[in-house]
Coordinates of C-alpha atoms and ligand atoms in Angstrom, one line a residue:
X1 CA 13.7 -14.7 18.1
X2 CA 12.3 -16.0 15.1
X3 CA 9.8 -13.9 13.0
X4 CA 7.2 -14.8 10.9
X5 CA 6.4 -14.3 7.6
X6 CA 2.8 -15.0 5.5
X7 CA 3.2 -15.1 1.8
X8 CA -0.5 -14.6 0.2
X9 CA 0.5 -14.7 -3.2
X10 CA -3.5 -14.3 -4.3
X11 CA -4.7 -13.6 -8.0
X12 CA -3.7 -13.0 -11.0
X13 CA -0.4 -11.1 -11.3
X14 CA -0.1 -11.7 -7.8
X15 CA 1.1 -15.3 -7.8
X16 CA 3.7 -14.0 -10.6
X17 CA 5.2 -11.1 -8.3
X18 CA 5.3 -12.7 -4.8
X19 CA 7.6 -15.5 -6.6
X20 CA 10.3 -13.0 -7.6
X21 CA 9.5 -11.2 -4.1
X22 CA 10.4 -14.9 -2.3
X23 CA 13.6 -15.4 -4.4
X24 CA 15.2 -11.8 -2.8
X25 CA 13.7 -13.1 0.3
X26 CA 15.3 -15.9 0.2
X27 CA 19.0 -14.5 -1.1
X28 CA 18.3 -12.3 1.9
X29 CA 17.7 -15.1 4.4
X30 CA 20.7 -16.8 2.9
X31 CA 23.2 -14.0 3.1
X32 CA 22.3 -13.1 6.4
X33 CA 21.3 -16.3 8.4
X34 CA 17.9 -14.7 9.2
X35 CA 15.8 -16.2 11.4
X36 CA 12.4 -16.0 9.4
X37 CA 10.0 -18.8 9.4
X38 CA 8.1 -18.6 5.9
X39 CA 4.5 -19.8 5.5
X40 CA 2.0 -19.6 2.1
X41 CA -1.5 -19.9 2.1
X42 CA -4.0 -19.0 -0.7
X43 CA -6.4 -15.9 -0.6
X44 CA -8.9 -13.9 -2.6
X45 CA -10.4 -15.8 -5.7
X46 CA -7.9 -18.7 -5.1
X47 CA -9.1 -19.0 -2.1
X48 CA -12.5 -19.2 -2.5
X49 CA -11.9 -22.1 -5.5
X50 CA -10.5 -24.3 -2.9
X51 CA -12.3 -22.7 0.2
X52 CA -15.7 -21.3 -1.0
X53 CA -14.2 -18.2 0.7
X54 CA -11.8 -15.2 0.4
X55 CA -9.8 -16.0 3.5
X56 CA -10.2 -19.3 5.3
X57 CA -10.1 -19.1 9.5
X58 CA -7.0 -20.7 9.5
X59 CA -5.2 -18.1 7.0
X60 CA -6.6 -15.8 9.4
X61 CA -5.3 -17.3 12.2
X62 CA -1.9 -17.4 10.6
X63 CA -2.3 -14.3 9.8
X64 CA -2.3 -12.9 13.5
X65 CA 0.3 -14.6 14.4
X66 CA 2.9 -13.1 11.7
X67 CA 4.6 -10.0 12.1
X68 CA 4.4 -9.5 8.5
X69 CA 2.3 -10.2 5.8
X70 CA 3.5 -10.2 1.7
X71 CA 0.5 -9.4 0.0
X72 CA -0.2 -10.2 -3.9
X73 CA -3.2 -8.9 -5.1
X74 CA -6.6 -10.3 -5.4
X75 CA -9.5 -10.6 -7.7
X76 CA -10.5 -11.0 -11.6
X77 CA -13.2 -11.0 -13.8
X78 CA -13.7 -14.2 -13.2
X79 CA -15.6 -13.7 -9.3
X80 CA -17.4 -10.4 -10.1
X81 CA -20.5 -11.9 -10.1
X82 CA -19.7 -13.7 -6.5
X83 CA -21.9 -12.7 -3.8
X84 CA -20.9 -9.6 -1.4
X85 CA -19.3 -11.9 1.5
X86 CA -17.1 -13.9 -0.7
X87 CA -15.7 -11.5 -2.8
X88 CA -11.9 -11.7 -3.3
X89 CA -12.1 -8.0 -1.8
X90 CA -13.7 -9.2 1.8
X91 CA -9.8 -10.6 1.8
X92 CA -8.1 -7.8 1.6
X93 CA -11.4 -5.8 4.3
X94 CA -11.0 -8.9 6.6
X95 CA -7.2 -9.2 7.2
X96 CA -7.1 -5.0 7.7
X97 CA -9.8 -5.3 10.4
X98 CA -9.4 -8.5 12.1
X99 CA -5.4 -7.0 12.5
X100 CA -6.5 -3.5 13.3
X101 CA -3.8 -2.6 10.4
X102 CA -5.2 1.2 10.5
X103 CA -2.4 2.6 9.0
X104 CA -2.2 2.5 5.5
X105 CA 1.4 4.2 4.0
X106 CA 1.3 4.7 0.3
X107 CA 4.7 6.7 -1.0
X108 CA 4.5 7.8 -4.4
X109 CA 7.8 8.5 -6.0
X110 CA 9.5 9.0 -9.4
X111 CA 12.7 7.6 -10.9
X112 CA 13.4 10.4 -12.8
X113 CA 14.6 7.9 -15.6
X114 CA 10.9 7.0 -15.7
X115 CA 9.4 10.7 -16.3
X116 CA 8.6 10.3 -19.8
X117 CA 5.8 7.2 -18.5
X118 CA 3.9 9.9 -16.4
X119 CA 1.1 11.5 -17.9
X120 CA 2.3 14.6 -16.3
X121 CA 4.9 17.1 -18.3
X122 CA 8.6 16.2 -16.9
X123 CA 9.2 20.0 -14.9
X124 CA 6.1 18.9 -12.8
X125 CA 6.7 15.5 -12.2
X126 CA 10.3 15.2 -11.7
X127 CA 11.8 14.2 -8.0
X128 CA 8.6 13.4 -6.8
X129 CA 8.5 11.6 -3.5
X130 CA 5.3 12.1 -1.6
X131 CA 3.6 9.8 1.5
X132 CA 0.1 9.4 1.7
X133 CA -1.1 8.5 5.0
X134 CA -4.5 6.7 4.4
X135 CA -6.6 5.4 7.4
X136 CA -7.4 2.0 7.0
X137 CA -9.7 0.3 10.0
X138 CA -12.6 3.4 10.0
X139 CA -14.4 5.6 8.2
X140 CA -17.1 4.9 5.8
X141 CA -15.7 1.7 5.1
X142 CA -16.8 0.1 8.3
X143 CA -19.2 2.7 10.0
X144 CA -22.2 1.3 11.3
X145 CA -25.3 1.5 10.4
X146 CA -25.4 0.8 6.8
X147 CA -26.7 -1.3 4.2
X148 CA -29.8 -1.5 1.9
X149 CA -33.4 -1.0 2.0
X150 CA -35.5 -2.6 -0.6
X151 CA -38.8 -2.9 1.1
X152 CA -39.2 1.2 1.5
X153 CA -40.1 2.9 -2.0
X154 CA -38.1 4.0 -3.0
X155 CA -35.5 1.9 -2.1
X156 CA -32.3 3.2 -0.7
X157 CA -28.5 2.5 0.2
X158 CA -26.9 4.1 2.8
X159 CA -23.7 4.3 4.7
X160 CA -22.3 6.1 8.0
X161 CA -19.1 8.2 7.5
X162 CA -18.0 7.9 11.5
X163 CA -14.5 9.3 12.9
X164 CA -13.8 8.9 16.7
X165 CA -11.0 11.1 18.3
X166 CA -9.0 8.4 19.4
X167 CA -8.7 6.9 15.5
X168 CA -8.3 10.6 14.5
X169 CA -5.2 10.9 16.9
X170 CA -3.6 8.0 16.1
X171 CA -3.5 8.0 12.3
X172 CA -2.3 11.7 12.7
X173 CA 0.5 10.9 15.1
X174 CA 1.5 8.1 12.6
X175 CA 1.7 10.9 10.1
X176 CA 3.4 13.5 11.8
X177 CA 5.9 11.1 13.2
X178 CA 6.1 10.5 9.4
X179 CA 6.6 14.0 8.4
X180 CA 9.2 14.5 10.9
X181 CA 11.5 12.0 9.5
X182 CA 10.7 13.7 5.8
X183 CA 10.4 17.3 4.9
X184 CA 8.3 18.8 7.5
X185 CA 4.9 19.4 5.5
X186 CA 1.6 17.5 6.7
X187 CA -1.3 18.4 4.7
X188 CA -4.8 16.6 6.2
X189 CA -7.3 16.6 4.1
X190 CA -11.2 16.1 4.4
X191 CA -14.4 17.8 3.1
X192 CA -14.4 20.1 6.4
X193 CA -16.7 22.3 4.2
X194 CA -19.7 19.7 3.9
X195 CA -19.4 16.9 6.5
X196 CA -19.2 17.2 10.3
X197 CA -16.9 14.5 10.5
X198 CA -14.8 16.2 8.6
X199 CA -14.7 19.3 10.5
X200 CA -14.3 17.5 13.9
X201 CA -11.2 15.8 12.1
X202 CA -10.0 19.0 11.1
X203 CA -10.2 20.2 14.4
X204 CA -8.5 17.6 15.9
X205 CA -5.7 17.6 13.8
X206 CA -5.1 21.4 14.4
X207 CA -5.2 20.9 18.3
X208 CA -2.1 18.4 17.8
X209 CA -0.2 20.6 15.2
X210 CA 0.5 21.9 18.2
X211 CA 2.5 19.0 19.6
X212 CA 4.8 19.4 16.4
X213 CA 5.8 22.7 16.0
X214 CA 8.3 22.0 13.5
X215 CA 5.8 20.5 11.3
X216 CA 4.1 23.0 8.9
X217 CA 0.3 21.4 8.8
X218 CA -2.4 23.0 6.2
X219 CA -5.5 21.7 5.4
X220 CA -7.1 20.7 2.3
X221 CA -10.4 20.0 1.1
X222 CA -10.2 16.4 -0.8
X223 CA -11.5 17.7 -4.1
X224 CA -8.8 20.2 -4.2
X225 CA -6.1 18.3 -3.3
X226 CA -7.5 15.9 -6.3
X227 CA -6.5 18.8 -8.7
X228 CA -3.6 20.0 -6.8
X229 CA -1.7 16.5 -6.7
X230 CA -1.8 16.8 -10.4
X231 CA -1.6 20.2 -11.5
X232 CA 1.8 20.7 -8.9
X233 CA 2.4 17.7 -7.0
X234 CA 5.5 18.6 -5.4
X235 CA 3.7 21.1 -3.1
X236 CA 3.1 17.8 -0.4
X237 CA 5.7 15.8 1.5
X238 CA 2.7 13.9 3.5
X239 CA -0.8 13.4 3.1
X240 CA -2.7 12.6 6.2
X241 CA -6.6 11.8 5.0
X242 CA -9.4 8.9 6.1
X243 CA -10.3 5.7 4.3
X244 CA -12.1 6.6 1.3
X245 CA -10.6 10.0 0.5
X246 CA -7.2 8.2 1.3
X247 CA -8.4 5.5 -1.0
X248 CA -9.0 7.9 -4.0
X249 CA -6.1 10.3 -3.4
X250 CA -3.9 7.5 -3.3
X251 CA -4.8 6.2 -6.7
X252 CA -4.1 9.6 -8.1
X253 CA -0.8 9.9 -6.4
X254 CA 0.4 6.3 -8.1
X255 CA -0.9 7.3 -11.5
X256 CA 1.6 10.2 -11.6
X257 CA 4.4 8.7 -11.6
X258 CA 3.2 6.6 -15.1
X259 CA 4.1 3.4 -13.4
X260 CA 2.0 1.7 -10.8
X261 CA 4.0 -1.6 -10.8
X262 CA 6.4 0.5 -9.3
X263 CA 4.8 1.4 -5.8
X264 CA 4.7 -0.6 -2.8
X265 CA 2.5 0.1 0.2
X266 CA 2.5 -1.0 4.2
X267 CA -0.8 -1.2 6.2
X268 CA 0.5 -1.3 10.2
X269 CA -1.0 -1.9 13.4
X270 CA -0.1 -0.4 16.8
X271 CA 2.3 -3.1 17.7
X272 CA 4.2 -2.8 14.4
X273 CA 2.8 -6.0 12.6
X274 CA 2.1 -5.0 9.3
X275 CA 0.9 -6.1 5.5
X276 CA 2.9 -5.4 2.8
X277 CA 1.4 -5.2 -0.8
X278 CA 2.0 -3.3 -4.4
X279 CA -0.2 -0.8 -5.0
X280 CA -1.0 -2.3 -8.4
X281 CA -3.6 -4.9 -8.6
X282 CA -4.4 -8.3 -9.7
X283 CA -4.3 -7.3 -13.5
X284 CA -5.8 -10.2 -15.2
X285 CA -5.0 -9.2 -18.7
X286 CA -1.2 -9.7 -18.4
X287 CA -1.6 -12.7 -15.7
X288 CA 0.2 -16.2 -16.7
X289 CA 2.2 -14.3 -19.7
X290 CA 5.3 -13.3 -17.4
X291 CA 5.6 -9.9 -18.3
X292 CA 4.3 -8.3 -14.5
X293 CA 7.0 -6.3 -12.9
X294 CA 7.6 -7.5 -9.8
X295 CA 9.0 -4.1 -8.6
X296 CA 6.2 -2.8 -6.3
X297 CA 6.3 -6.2 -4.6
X298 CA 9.4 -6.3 -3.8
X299 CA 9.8 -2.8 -2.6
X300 CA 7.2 -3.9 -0.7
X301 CA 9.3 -6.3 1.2
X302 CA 11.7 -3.6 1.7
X303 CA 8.7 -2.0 3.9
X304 CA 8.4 -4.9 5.6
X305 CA 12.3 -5.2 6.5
X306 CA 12.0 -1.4 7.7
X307 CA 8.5 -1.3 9.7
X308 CA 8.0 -5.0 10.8
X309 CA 11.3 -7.1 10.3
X310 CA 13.4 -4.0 12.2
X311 CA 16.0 -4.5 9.7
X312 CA 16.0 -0.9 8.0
X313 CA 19.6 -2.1 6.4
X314 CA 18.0 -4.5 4.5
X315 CA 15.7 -1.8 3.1
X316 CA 18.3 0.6 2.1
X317 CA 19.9 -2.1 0.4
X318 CA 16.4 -3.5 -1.4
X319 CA 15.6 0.1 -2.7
X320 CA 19.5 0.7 -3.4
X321 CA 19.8 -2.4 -5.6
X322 CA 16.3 -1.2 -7.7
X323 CA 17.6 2.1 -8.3
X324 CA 20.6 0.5 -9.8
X325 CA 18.8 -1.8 -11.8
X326 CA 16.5 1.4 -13.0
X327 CA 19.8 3.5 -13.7
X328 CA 21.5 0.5 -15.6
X329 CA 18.3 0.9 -18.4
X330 CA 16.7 -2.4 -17.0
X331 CA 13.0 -2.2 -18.1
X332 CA 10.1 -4.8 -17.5
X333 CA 7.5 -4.1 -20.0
X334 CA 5.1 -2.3 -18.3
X335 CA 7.8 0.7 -18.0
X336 CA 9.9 0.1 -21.8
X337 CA 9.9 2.4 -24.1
X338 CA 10.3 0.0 -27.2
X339 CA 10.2 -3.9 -27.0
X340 CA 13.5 -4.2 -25.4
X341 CA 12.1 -5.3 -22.0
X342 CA 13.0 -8.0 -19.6
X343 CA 10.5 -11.0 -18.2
X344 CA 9.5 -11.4 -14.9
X345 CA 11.6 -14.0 -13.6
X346 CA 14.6 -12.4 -14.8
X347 CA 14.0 -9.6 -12.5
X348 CA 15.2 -11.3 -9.1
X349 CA 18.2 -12.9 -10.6
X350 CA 19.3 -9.6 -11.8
X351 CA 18.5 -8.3 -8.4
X352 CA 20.3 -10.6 -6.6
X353 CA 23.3 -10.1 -8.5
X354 CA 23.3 -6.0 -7.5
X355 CA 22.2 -6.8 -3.6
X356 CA 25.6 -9.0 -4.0
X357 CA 27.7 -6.3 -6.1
X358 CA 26.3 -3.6 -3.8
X359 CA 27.7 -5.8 -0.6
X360 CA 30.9 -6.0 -1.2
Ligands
IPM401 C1 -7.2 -0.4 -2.1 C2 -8.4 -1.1 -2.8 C3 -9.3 -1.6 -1.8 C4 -9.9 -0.4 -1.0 C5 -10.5 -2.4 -2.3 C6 -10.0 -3.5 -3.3 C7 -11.3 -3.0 -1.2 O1 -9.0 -0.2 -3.7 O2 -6.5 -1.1 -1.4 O3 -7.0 0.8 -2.3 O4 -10.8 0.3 -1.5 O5 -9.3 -0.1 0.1
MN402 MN1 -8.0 1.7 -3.9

């Protein structure tokens, strides 16, 4: 059966990175007579150029009918001012509701090679390989009512931080399912000491540790697990927290290992259909100059080939072939040392080249 793929290149750095992610694609479909049907359609600020909005109906339509999504990055200085609705963001918020994607996985690893790039000291940073498990669809980001008040004085914002058990069960079982094909260690986290919603989610995740005996689960409060992830990281193997703690945790997590255009990140549904993005951004200060590193985005397609393509093979291979290319001293700029670096476009052909050597 055919599958389909939606390239949304976006802003920015975006546009830069899907291209190299489309070239392994492409080796990939080559190599192995894959039956993927590829599609591209503008989003975010691009979008709205041509559009006057993020994400057009038919994008969206497209959308729901892939079963995976490669996701640049949106947004740049140049929309900030745009109003709330058509703000390269509401993208990004639309495609994750209107495809109930409410599980967000965000790994955070090293290559040791890369240590010295960490703002942490080498002993605490080194094998790191963590999974944050961030929900995606709920929370505070979505909960109802909310909005703002101007004709009260004063004047006020507000927003509901909601959590039913059926979302709490099934971000949980996504992340002790995770857990179980890691190290064993969940650690949920939530401010159990202020918010109800918090303590009902702690509650409900203790009632299922129960279901998995052979995971060890603790429970954190977010603001230590803020100062934890940096002061000794390697305490987690899986993070299981809501949308916005999962939103700032997650941040943290990629800043350790000193080189965000390294991380890749999978947002799935219930029936495996799934958008794939780098955890980096649209970085408009380096766009157009060919310097991004297109690593994170191609990683990401590696995500995609394990959680949505069912071709975990292909994974292994994508991830084998970047640790090779780290371990041979390959080096965009983002991640060199001195000004010995390679460009952007050079990154796929080099790729390719392992993925062959590695095949053989
Ligand atoms: C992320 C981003 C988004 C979020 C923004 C751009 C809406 O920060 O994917 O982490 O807050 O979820
Ligand atoms: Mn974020």
């Amino acid at each position: 059966m055919t599958k389909k793929i939606l390239i949304l290149p976006g802003d920015g750095i975006g546009q830069e990175v899907t291209s190299s992610m489309q070239k392994v694609l492409e080796y990939l479909i080559d190599e192995q007579d894959l039956n993927l049907e590829i599609t591209e359609r503008k989003v975010g600020g691009s979008s709205y150029e041509e559009f006057g909005k993020p994400l057009t109906e038919e994008t969206l339509d497209i959308a729901k009918s892939s079963d995976a999504i490669l996701f640049g990055a949106v947004g740049g200085p140049q929309w900030d001012d745009l109003g709330w609705d058509v703000r390269p963001e509401q993208a990004l918020l639309g495609l994750r509701k209107a495809l109930g994607l409410f599980a967000n996985l965000r790994p955070a690893f090293l290559f040791n090679e890369l240590a010295s790039a960490s703002p942490l000291k080498n002993h605490i940073i080194e094998n790191l390989d963590i999974l944050i498990v961030r929900e995606l669809t709920g929370g505070v980001y979505f909960g109802e009512p909310r909005g703002i008040v101007e004709n009260k004085n004063p004047k006020y914002g507000f927003n509901t931080m909601i959590y039913n058990e059926d979302e709490i069960r099934r971000i949980a079982t996504v992340a002790f399912e995770a857990a179980m094909n890691r190290n064993k260690k969940l650690c949920s986290v939530e401010k159990a000491n202020v918010l109800e919603v918090s303590k009902f989610w702690r509650g409900i995740v203790s009632e299922m540790g129960a279901e998995y005996p052979e995971v060890e689960l603790t429970h954190q409060l977010a603001d230590n697990t803020a100062m934890q992830l940096v002061l000794n990281p390697n305490q987690y193997d899986v993070i299981v927290s809501g949308n916005l703690f999962g939103d700032i945790l997650s941040d943290i997590a990629a800043t350790l290992s000193g080189s965000i255009g390294m991380l890749p990140s999978a947002s799935l549904n219930s029936s495996a259909q799934g958008m794939y993005e780098p955890c980096h951004g649209s970085a408009p200060d380096i766009a157009g100059q060919g310097i991004a590193n297109p690593l994170a985005m191609i990683s990401s397609l590696a995500m995609a080939f394990e959680h949505s393509l069912k071709r975990v093979d292909l994974a292994r291979r994508i991830e084998s072939a970047i640790k090779t290319f780290i371990s041979s001293g390959l080096r965009t700029k983002d991640i060199a040392t001195g000004n010995d670096f390679i460009r952007t476009d050079e990154v796929a052909p080099t790729l390719i080249n392992i993925l062959k050597d590695e095949h053989e």
